[in-house]
Coordinates of C-alpha atoms in Angstrom, one line a residue:
Chain A
X1 CA 0.0 0.4 0.1
X2 CA 2.9 2.3 0.8
X3 CA 4.3 2.6 -2.6
X4 CA 0.9 4.0 -4.2
X5 CA 1.3 7.2 -1.9
X6 CA 5.2 7.6 -3.6
X7 CA 3.5 8.2 -6.8
X8 CA 3.9 11.6 -8.6
X9 CA 0.7 13.0 -8.0
X10 CA 0.7 15.3 -11.3
X11 CA 2.6 14.3 -14.0
X12 CA 1.1 16.0 -17.0
X13 CA 1.9 19.5 -16.4
X14 CA 5.5 19.0 -17.0
X15 CA 5.0 17.9 -20.7
X16 CA 3.7 21.5 -22.0
X17 CA 5.9 23.7 -19.2
X18 CA 7.3 25.3 -22.3
X19 CA 3.7 26.1 -23.7
X20 CA 2.8 27.1 -20.1
X21 CA 5.7 29.6 -20.2
X22 CA 4.9 31.1 -23.4
X23 CA 1.6 31.5 -22.4
X24 CA 2.1 33.3 -19.2
X25 CA 4.4 35.8 -21.4
X26 CA 2.0 36.2 -24.2
X27 CA -1.6 36.1 -22.9
X28 CA -1.3 39.1 -20.2
X29 CA -0.5 41.7 -23.0
X30 CA -3.3 40.1 -25.3
X31 CA -5.7 40.4 -22.5
X32 CA -5.1 44.1 -22.3
X33 CA -5.1 44.6 -26.0
X34 CA -8.6 43.0 -25.7
X35 CA -9.9 44.9 -23.0
X36 CA -8.7 48.3 -24.6
X37 CA -10.3 47.2 -27.7
X38 CA -13.3 46.4 -25.8
X39 CA -13.7 49.5 -24.1
X40 CA -12.8 51.6 -27.0
X41 CA -15.5 49.9 -28.9
X42 CA -18.3 50.7 -26.2
X43 CA -17.4 54.3 -26.0
X44 CA -17.0 55.3 -29.3
X45 CA -20.3 53.2 -30.3
X46 CA -22.2 56.0 -28.5
X47 CA -24.0 58.0 -30.9
X48 CA -22.6 61.4 -31.6
X49 CA -18.8 60.2 -30.8
X50 CA -16.3 62.0 -32.7
X51 CA -13.9 59.0 -33.3
X52 CA -14.5 56.1 -34.8
X53 CA -14.8 52.6 -32.7
X54 CA -12.2 49.7 -33.7
X55 CA -14.9 47.9 -35.9
X56 CA -15.4 50.9 -38.0
X57 CA -11.4 51.9 -38.2
X58 CA -11.0 48.0 -39.6
X59 CA -13.5 48.6 -42.1
X60 CA -13.0 51.7 -43.2
X61 CA -9.1 51.4 -43.3
X62 CA -8.7 47.9 -44.4
X63 CA -6.8 48.7 -47.6
X64 CA -4.4 50.5 -45.4
X65 CA -4.0 47.6 -42.8
X66 CA -4.0 44.6 -45.5
X67 CA -1.4 46.2 -47.9
X68 CA 1.2 48.4 -46.7
X69 CA 3.4 48.2 -50.4
X70 CA 0.7 49.7 -52.8
X71 CA 1.8 52.4 -54.6
X72 CA -0.1 54.6 -56.8
X73 CA 2.1 57.3 -57.6
X74 CA 2.7 60.6 -55.5
X75 CA 1.8 60.5 -52.2
X76 CA -1.0 57.7 -52.6
X77 CA 1.6 54.9 -51.1
X78 CA 1.0 52.3 -48.8
X79 CA 2.2 52.8 -44.8
X80 CA 5.2 50.9 -46.0
X81 CA 6.6 53.4 -48.3
X82 CA 5.9 56.5 -45.9
X83 CA 7.8 54.5 -42.7
X84 CA 10.8 53.6 -44.8
X85 CA 11.0 57.6 -46.1
X86 CA 10.9 58.1 -42.4
X87 CA 13.3 55.6 -41.3
X88 CA 15.7 56.9 -43.9
X89 CA 15.7 60.1 -42.5
X90 CA 16.1 58.9 -39.0
X91 CA 18.7 56.4 -39.8
X92 CA 21.1 59.7 -41.6
X93 CA 20.1 61.9 -38.6
X94 CA 20.5 59.5 -36.1
X95 CA 24.1 58.2 -37.5
X96 CA 25.4 61.6 -37.5
X97 CA 24.1 62.3 -33.9
X98 CA 25.8 58.8 -32.7
X99 CA 29.0 59.7 -34.4
X100 CA 29.2 63.6 -33.3
X101 CA 27.5 62.6 -29.6
X102 CA 30.4 59.8 -28.9
X103 CA 32.9 61.8 -30.2
X104 CA 32.2 65.2 -28.5
X105 CA 31.0 63.1 -25.3
X106 CA 34.6 61.2 -25.0
X107 CA 36.0 64.7 -25.1
X108 CA 34.1 66.3 -22.6
X109 CA 34.3 63.3 -20.5
X110 CA 38.2 63.0 -21.0
X111 CA 38.7 67.3 -20.2
X112 CA 37.5 68.8 -17.0
X113 CA 38.5 72.1 -19.0
X114 CA 36.2 71.1 -21.8
X115 CA 32.9 70.0 -19.5
X116 CA 33.4 73.6 -17.8
X117 CA 33.4 75.0 -21.1
X118 CA 30.6 73.1 -23.1
X119 CA 28.3 71.4 -20.4
X120 CA 26.5 74.6 -19.8
X121 CA 25.8 75.3 -23.4
X122 CA 24.7 71.9 -23.7
X123 CA 22.3 72.0 -21.1
X124 CA 20.7 74.9 -22.5
X125 CA 20.6 73.6 -25.9
X126 CA 19.0 70.1 -25.0
X127 CA 16.0 71.6 -23.6
X128 CA 15.1 73.3 -27.2
X129 CA 12.2 71.1 -28.3
X130 CA 13.0 69.3 -31.8
X131 CA 10.2 71.6 -33.4
X132 CA 12.0 74.7 -32.3
X133 CA 15.0 74.1 -34.3
X134 CA 12.7 73.5 -37.6
X135 CA 12.3 77.0 -39.2
X136 CA 16.1 77.5 -38.4
X137 CA 17.3 74.7 -40.1
X138 CA 14.8 75.6 -43.1
X139 CA 16.2 78.9 -43.5
X140 CA 19.6 77.4 -43.5
X141 CA 19.3 74.5 -45.8
X142 CA 16.7 75.9 -47.7
X143 CA 15.3 72.3 -48.4
X144 CA 12.9 70.0 -46.7
X145 CA 15.2 66.8 -46.3
X146 CA 18.5 68.3 -44.9
X147 CA 16.1 70.4 -42.4
X148 CA 14.0 67.1 -41.2
X149 CA 17.7 65.2 -40.8
X150 CA 19.1 68.0 -39.3
X151 CA 16.2 68.1 -36.5
X152 CA 16.7 64.7 -36.0
X153 CA 20.5 65.1 -35.3
X154 CA 19.6 67.7 -32.9
X155 CA 17.2 66.2 -31.1
X156 CA 18.8 63.1 -30.7
X157 CA 22.3 63.9 -30.0
X158 CA 22.1 65.4 -26.3
X159 CA 21.2 62.0 -24.9
X160 CA 24.1 60.2 -26.7
X161 CA 26.5 63.2 -25.8
X162 CA 25.4 63.6 -22.0
X163 CA 25.5 59.8 -21.3
X164 CA 28.9 59.1 -23.1
X165 CA 30.6 62.1 -21.0
X166 CA 28.8 60.8 -17.9
X167 CA 30.2 57.2 -19.0
X168 CA 33.8 58.4 -19.5
X169 CA 33.8 60.3 -16.1
X170 CA 32.5 57.2 -14.4
X171 CA 35.5 54.9 -15.6
X172 CA 36.9 53.8 -12.0
X173 CA 40.0 55.1 -10.9
X174 CA 41.0 51.2 -10.4
X175 CA 40.6 51.2 -14.4
X176 CA 42.7 53.8 -15.0
X177 CA 45.5 52.9 -12.5
X178 CA 45.8 49.5 -14.5
X179 CA 46.1 51.3 -17.8
X180 CA 48.7 53.5 -16.0
X181 CA 50.5 50.6 -14.7
X182 CA 50.5 49.0 -18.1
X183 CA 51.2 52.3 -19.6
X184 CA 48.6 51.9 -22.2
X185 CA 49.2 54.5 -25.0
X186 CA 46.2 56.7 -25.4
X187 CA 44.7 54.8 -28.7
X188 CA 45.4 51.3 -26.4
X189 CA 43.5 53.4 -23.5
X190 CA 40.8 54.3 -25.6
X191 CA 40.5 50.9 -27.2
X192 CA 41.0 48.6 -24.3
X193 CA 39.3 50.6 -21.4
X194 CA 37.7 53.9 -22.3
X195 CA 34.9 52.3 -25.2
X196 CA 34.5 49.1 -23.2
X197 CA 34.2 50.5 -19.6
X198 CA 31.3 53.4 -21.0
X199 CA 29.6 51.1 -23.4
X200 CA 26.6 50.5 -21.5
X201 CA 26.1 54.5 -20.7
X202 CA 26.6 55.1 -24.5
X203 CA 24.2 52.4 -25.7
X204 CA 21.9 53.8 -22.9
X205 CA 22.1 57.5 -24.5
X206 CA 21.6 55.6 -28.1
X207 CA 18.8 54.1 -26.6
X208 CA 16.9 57.3 -25.5
X209 CA 18.5 59.2 -28.9
X210 CA 16.6 56.6 -31.1
X211 CA 13.3 57.1 -29.4
X212 CA 13.3 61.0 -29.2
X213 CA 14.7 60.6 -33.4
X214 CA 11.5 58.8 -33.7
X215 CA 9.3 61.7 -32.1
X216 CA 11.1 64.3 -34.0
X217 CA 10.7 62.7 -36.9
X218 CA 6.9 62.3 -37.2
X219 CA 6.6 66.3 -35.4
X220 CA 8.9 67.3 -38.3
X221 CA 7.3 65.6 -41.3
X222 CA 3.8 66.9 -40.5
X223 CA 5.3 70.7 -41.6
X224 CA 7.8 69.8 -44.1
X225 CA 5.5 67.3 -46.3
X226 CA 6.6 65.2 -48.8
X227 CA 6.3 61.2 -48.4
X228 CA 6.4 60.3 -44.9
X229 CA 4.6 59.0 -41.8
X230 CA 4.3 62.2 -40.4
X231 CA 2.8 64.0 -43.4
X232 CA 0.7 61.0 -44.1
X233 CA -0.9 61.7 -40.6
X234 CA -1.1 65.2 -41.3
X235 CA -2.7 64.5 -44.6
X236 CA -5.2 62.1 -43.5
X237 CA -6.3 64.7 -41.0
X238 CA -6.9 67.1 -43.6
X239 CA -9.3 64.8 -45.5
X240 CA -11.0 63.9 -42.4
X241 CA -9.6 60.3 -42.4
X242 CA -9.6 59.5 -38.7
X243 CA -9.3 55.8 -39.4
X244 CA -6.3 56.2 -41.3
X245 CA -4.6 58.2 -38.9
X246 CA -5.4 55.5 -35.8
X247 CA -4.0 53.0 -38.2
X248 CA -0.9 54.9 -38.7
X249 CA -0.3 55.9 -35.3
X250 CA -0.3 51.9 -34.2
X251 CA 2.3 51.4 -36.7
X252 CA 4.3 54.4 -35.7
X253 CA 4.6 53.0 -32.3
X254 CA 5.3 49.6 -33.2
X255 CA 8.3 50.9 -35.3
X256 CA 9.4 52.8 -32.3
X257 CA 9.4 50.1 -30.6
X258 CA 11.2 47.8 -32.9
X259 CA 14.1 50.5 -33.0
X260 CA 14.4 50.5 -29.1
X261 CA 14.5 47.0 -29.2
X262 CA 17.1 47.0 -32.1
X263 CA 19.4 49.4 -30.1
X264 CA 19.2 47.3 -26.9
X265 CA 19.9 44.2 -28.9
X266 CA 23.1 45.8 -30.6
X267 CA 24.1 46.7 -27.1
X268 CA 23.9 43.4 -25.8
X269 CA 25.6 42.2 -28.7
X270 CA 28.3 44.5 -29.0
X271 CA 28.9 44.0 -25.0
X272 CA 29.4 40.2 -25.7
X273 CA 27.7 39.2 -22.5
X274 CA 29.2 41.3 -20.2
X275 CA 26.8 42.6 -17.8
X276 CA 25.5 46.1 -19.2
Chain B
X1 CA 76.0 48.1 -0.5
X2 CA 73.3 50.3 -2.2
X3 CA 69.6 49.0 -1.8
X4 CA 67.3 47.4 -4.8
X5 CA 64.8 50.0 -3.9
X6 CA 65.3 53.1 -2.3
X7 CA 62.8 54.9 -0.4
X8 CA 64.4 58.1 0.7
X9 CA 63.0 61.0 3.3
X10 CA 59.6 60.9 1.5
X11 CA 57.0 63.2 2.3
X12 CA 53.2 63.8 1.0
X13 CA 51.3 66.7 1.9
X14 CA 48.2 67.4 -0.1
X15 CA 47.5 71.1 -0.8
X16 CA 44.2 72.9 0.6
X17 CA 43.1 75.3 2.7
X18 CA 44.9 73.7 5.5
X19 CA 47.6 71.7 4.4
X20 CA 47.2 67.9 5.4
X21 CA 50.6 66.2 5.8
X22 CA 50.2 62.7 5.3
X23 CA 53.4 61.2 4.9
X24 CA 56.6 62.7 6.6
X25 CA 60.4 61.7 6.3
X26 CA 59.5 57.9 5.2
X27 CA 63.1 56.3 4.5
X28 CA 63.1 52.6 4.0
X29 CA 65.7 50.3 2.0
X30 CA 64.5 46.9 0.9
X31 CA 66.8 44.2 -0.6
X32 CA 66.5 42.2 -3.7
X33 CA 63.9 39.1 -3.0
X34 CA 62.7 40.7 0.3
X35 CA 59.4 40.4 1.4
X36 CA 58.3 43.5 3.3
X37 CA 54.7 44.2 4.9
X38 CA 53.5 47.8 5.7
X39 CA 51.4 47.3 8.7
X40 CA 49.6 50.5 10.6
X41 CA 46.1 51.9 11.5
X42 CA 43.6 53.1 8.8
X43 CA 44.5 56.6 7.7
X44 CA 48.5 56.5 8.4
X45 CA 49.0 56.7 5.0
X46 CA 49.9 53.5 3.7
X47 CA 48.2 53.5 1.0
X48 CA 49.9 56.8 -0.1
X49 CA 53.3 55.2 0.0
X50 CA 52.5 52.3 -1.9
X51 CA 50.9 54.5 -4.6
X52 CA 54.2 56.8 -4.5
X53 CA 56.4 53.4 -5.1
X54 CA 53.9 52.7 -7.9
X55 CA 54.2 55.9 -9.4
X56 CA 50.6 56.4 -9.5
X57 CA 51.4 59.7 -7.1
X58 CA 54.2 61.6 -6.9
X59 CA 55.5 62.8 -3.1
X60 CA 56.1 66.4 -2.5
X61 CA 59.4 65.5 -1.1
X62 CA 62.2 62.7 -1.4
X63 CA 61.9 60.1 -3.9
X64 CA 62.2 56.5 -4.7
X65 CA 65.0 54.8 -6.4
X66 CA 64.3 51.4 -7.7
X67 CA 68.1 50.0 -8.9
X68 CA 69.4 53.3 -9.0
X69 CA 67.3 54.7 -11.1
X70 CA 64.0 57.2 -9.8
X71 CA 60.6 56.3 -9.7
X72 CA 58.2 59.3 -11.4
X73 CA 55.7 57.3 -13.3
X74 CA 54.0 54.1 -13.1
X75 CA 55.1 51.1 -14.9
X76 CA 55.0 47.4 -15.1
X77 CA 58.2 47.2 -13.7
X78 CA 56.6 47.9 -10.0
X79 CA 53.1 45.9 -10.8
X80 CA 50.5 46.6 -8.2
X81 CA 47.7 44.1 -7.1
X82 CA 44.9 46.0 -6.2
X83 CA 42.8 45.8 -3.0
X84 CA 40.0 45.1 -5.0
X85 CA 41.4 43.3 -8.1
X86 CA 40.6 45.6 -10.3
X87 CA 40.0 43.1 -13.4
X88 CA 38.2 44.4 -16.5
X89 CA 34.5 43.0 -16.5
X90 CA 34.7 42.8 -20.1
X91 CA 37.4 40.7 -20.9
X92 CA 38.2 36.9 -19.6
X93 CA 40.2 35.7 -17.0
X94 CA 42.8 34.7 -19.8
X95 CA 42.4 38.1 -21.6
X96 CA 42.8 40.0 -18.3
X97 CA 46.1 38.6 -18.0
X98 CA 46.9 38.6 -21.8
X99 CA 46.4 42.4 -22.0
X100 CA 49.3 42.9 -19.5
X101 CA 51.6 40.1 -21.3
X102 CA 50.9 41.7 -24.8
X103 CA 51.8 45.1 -23.7
X104 CA 54.5 44.2 -21.4
X105 CA 56.2 41.5 -23.7
X106 CA 54.9 42.5 -26.9
X107 CA 58.1 43.0 -28.8
X108 CA 60.0 40.5 -26.7
X109 CA 57.8 37.6 -27.2
X110 CA 56.4 35.8 -29.9
X111 CA 52.6 35.3 -30.1
X112 CA 52.8 31.8 -28.9
X113 CA 55.3 32.7 -26.2
X114 CA 53.0 35.4 -24.7
X115 CA 50.0 32.7 -25.0
X116 CA 52.2 30.3 -22.8
X117 CA 53.2 32.6 -20.3
X118 CA 50.0 33.9 -20.0
X119 CA 48.6 30.2 -19.0
X120 CA 51.8 29.7 -16.9
X121 CA 51.0 32.6 -15.1
X122 CA 47.3 31.7 -14.3
X123 CA 48.3 28.0 -13.4
X124 CA 50.8 29.5 -10.9
X125 CA 47.9 30.6 -8.7
X126 CA 45.7 27.7 -9.7
X127 CA 43.5 29.7 -11.9
X128 CA 44.1 27.8 -15.1
X129 CA 40.7 26.0 -15.0
X130 CA 38.7 29.0 -15.5
X131 CA 40.7 30.8 -18.8
X132 CA 37.4 31.7 -20.2
X133 CA 35.3 32.9 -17.5
X134 CA 34.7 36.8 -16.8
X135 CA 35.2 38.3 -13.5
X136 CA 31.8 38.4 -12.4
X137 CA 31.5 34.7 -12.9
X138 CA 34.1 33.9 -10.4
X139 CA 34.8 34.4 -6.7
X140 CA 36.3 37.0 -5.0
X141 CA 39.5 34.7 -3.6
X142 CA 39.8 33.8 -7.5
X143 CA 39.5 37.4 -8.7
X144 CA 42.2 38.2 -6.7
X145 CA 44.2 35.0 -7.8
X146 CA 43.9 36.6 -11.5
X147 CA 45.1 40.3 -10.0
X148 CA 48.4 38.5 -8.9
X149 CA 48.7 36.4 -12.1
X150 CA 48.4 39.6 -14.1
X151 CA 50.9 41.4 -12.0
X152 CA 53.2 38.1 -11.6
X153 CA 53.1 38.1 -15.5
X154 CA 54.5 41.6 -15.9
X155 CA 57.9 40.1 -14.1
X156 CA 58.0 43.1 -12.1
X157 CA 61.2 44.0 -10.2
X158 CA 58.9 45.1 -7.1
X159 CA 55.3 43.4 -6.6
X160 CA 53.2 45.8 -4.7
X161 CA 50.2 44.6 -3.0
X162 CA 47.6 46.9 -1.2
X163 CA 45.8 44.9 1.5
X164 CA 45.3 42.4 -1.4
X165 CA 43.3 39.8 0.7
X166 CA 41.3 42.6 2.9
X167 CA 38.1 41.7 0.9
X168 CA 38.4 38.0 1.4
X169 CA 36.9 35.6 4.2
X170 CA 39.5 33.8 6.3
X171 CA 39.7 30.5 4.9
X172 CA 40.0 32.0 1.4
X173 CA 42.3 34.7 2.9
X174 CA 44.6 31.8 4.5
X175 CA 44.9 29.7 1.3
X176 CA 45.7 32.8 -0.9
X177 CA 48.3 33.6 1.7
X178 CA 49.8 30.1 1.2
X179 CA 49.8 30.5 -2.5
X180 CA 51.6 33.9 -2.2
X181 CA 54.3 32.6 0.1
X182 CA 54.9 29.3 -2.4
X183 CA 55.3 31.9 -5.3
X184 CA 57.6 34.3 -3.4
X185 CA 59.5 31.1 -2.4
X186 CA 59.7 29.8 -6.1
X187 CA 60.5 33.0 -8.0
X188 CA 62.1 35.1 -5.2
X189 CA 60.5 38.6 -6.2
X190 CA 60.7 41.5 -4.1
X191 CA 57.4 41.9 -2.6
X192 CA 55.7 45.2 -0.7
X193 CA 52.7 44.4 0.9
X194 CA 50.4 46.6 2.7
X195 CA 48.3 44.5 5.4
X196 CA 46.4 45.7 8.7
X197 CA 46.2 42.0 9.7
X198 CA 49.0 41.2 12.2
X199 CA 49.0 37.2 11.7
X200 CA 49.7 38.2 8.1
X201 CA 52.5 40.3 8.3
X202 CA 54.1 37.7 10.7
X203 CA 53.5 34.8 8.5
X204 CA 54.4 36.4 5.2
X205 CA 57.2 39.0 5.8
X206 CA 60.8 39.0 6.3
X207 CA 60.6 42.7 7.6
X208 CA 57.3 44.4 9.0
X209 CA 57.3 48.4 8.8
X210 CA 55.1 49.8 11.4
X211 CA 53.9 52.8 10.4
X212 CA 52.9 55.6 13.3
X213 CA 49.1 57.3 13.1
X214 CA 48.6 60.1 10.7
X215 CA 48.5 63.1 10.4
X216 CA 52.2 63.2 9.2
X217 CA 52.6 59.6 9.6
X218 CA 56.2 58.0 9.2
X219 CA 57.8 54.7 10.3
X220 CA 57.6 54.1 13.8
X221 CA 59.5 50.6 13.8
X222 CA 60.9 47.8 11.6
X223 CA 60.5 44.6 13.0
X224 CA 62.9 41.7 11.1
X225 CA 61.0 38.7 11.3
X226 CA 63.7 36.0 11.8
X227 CA 61.6 32.4 10.9
X228 CA 62.9 29.7 8.6
X229 CA 61.2 29.8 5.2
X230 CA 59.2 27.7 3.8
X231 CA 56.9 28.8 6.6
X232 CA 53.6 26.7 7.7
X233 CA 51.0 28.1 9.5
X234 CA 50.4 25.0 11.3
X235 CA 54.2 24.8 12.8
X236 CA 54.1 28.4 13.7
X237 CA 51.3 28.0 15.9
X238 CA 53.3 26.5 18.5
X239 CA 56.5 28.6 17.4
X240 CA 57.7 30.9 20.4
X241 CA 59.6 33.4 17.7
X242 CA 56.1 33.5 15.8
X243 CA 54.5 34.8 19.1
X244 CA 57.5 37.0 20.0
X245 CA 57.1 38.5 16.7
X246 CA 53.3 38.5 16.8
X247 CA 53.3 40.3 20.6
X248 CA 56.0 42.9 19.2
X249 CA 53.6 44.3 16.5
X250 CA 50.4 44.2 18.6
X251 CA 52.4 46.2 21.3
X252 CA 53.3 48.7 18.6
X253 CA 49.4 49.0 17.6
X254 CA 47.7 48.7 20.4
X255 CA 49.7 50.2 23.5
X256 CA 52.2 52.9 21.6
X257 CA 50.2 53.8 18.7
X258 CA 46.7 53.4 19.3
X259 CA 44.2 54.2 16.4
X260 CA 42.8 57.5 17.1
X261 CA 39.6 57.5 18.9
X262 CA 37.9 59.5 16.5
X263 CA 37.6 56.2 14.5

C-alpha cells in the first residue's frame, strides 16, 4: 500500500511546461489589448462620438491595414513606403548624432576644461524642443530633407553626448590605474579601457536618442510634407480620414518599439555577454 | 651596498585650505627578494606610500630609487595587486592577464610565447581552469588570484600588494597567503605588501614596517621576522619566535600607537 503514496501526484503539467511559460508571457498583453479594444468600442459606439470605434477603423481602413506596399504614385502609397521614407531620414540624422555625440562625449568626459566650457551650453540647448529647430534649419538649408535630418540630429545628439561623457567620467580610478601601470598609450587606453567601460552608458544614450529621433521625425514631417509617416498623418487629418490616422499611429508605435529593441539588442551583442 | 629599492625621506602633503601632511620623512631600504609588509591603522598613509612607490602619485618631497633609477611614473616593473582586484569586467580571465602580457612583452616574445606565458602565470595561481570565465563569474578569492597572476606576468622588479586579501573571508585568505608564500619562495620576487592583519604580516614577511598614526605618519619601527622558510602556519602556531614577533607588532599598534579615538 505504501508505494501508492509515492507516485507523483501530477505528471501531465510537466509536458507542456514550455507552452505554459509562453502563455504566461503572451496572454497578459493579449488580455490587455482585448480590454482596451472592448472599452474603446463601447465608448466610441455611442451616437455622436467624434472618434470611430475599432470595428469602423478596420472596416474603413482595411486596404491600409492589409496592403502596406501599394504605390499609386505621388503621395498615394502604402504605409510601408511612408515609414521607409521616415526611417531613412531617421537613419541619416541618428547616425550623425551617434558619431558626433560619442566623439564629443568622450572629449568632454576626458577633459575637465571641456566639461566646464561646453556643459552649460549643452544643458541649455538640449531643452530646446525639436520643432523649434525646424524654422531655423529650413532657413539654413532651404530644403526639406536636410532640415528634417538636422532636426533629428539636434534632437537625438544630446542624450548620446551627455550619457557618453558621464560614462567616461564614471570610469573607475582602478581601471585608470591599471592602464597607467601597464603604460597603455592613448589609443590603447581608448580602445581597451575607455570604450568598453563607457559602453553601457553610451548605449543608454543611443537608446534614448533613437526614441527621440522617432518622436521628432513624425512632428517634423507634418510640417515639411512629402512622403513620410508624419505627413501621411497630417494629410489624413486634412482629409478627415480619422481611421487612417489611427492605423498610422499604431504603425508608428510599433516601429518605435522595434527601433528601441534593435538598439538594446545591438548593445548586448557588442558587449558580448558582459553585464550591461 | 646599495639597496634594490630605496625610499628616501618621502613626504606627502595634500595642498588645500589647510595643508594636510599625510606622510613625513619616510625612509626605507629594501633588498632584492625581500618580502616587506607595511602595517598601521587605517588613515596612516600606507596606501599613499604604496602609490608613491608605484608611481601613481608623486611625493611632495623625497623620492624613490629602484635599482638606482628614480621612480617618477607608473610602470610594469612595479606591478600592483589592487585591493579590489581591478580586473576589467569585459575581458575573460585569460584576456585580463594577456592584456598585460601583450603590453609588456609585445616585442620581446612571439605570439605563442605570450600565450604560454599567460597560461603559465594563471597556472601559478591555480586559475588555469577558468581561462574563459569573466570576472563576475568567479569568486572574490579567484579574482584576487587573477589579479596576482596579472601582476606576476609583468615580471615586475617589485610586486606591490595593497591589502590584497582584505576583502576575503578567513579561509580563502589563508589559502591565498599560502599561495603567495609558495610563489615568493619559487620566484624570489621583491614584494611590498600593505596589510592591517598582524598574523598575515608575521607569516609572510621578512620585515614588518610599522607606521605611526597620521597626520604626518612615518615609520615607527621596523621588525625583522627571523623565521625559517618555507613557513608553515600550523607549525608556527606553536613557535615562540612567531609569537614574539606577533606580540611586538601588537604592542606597537595597540599600546604605543593606538588608533585615534575619532575612528
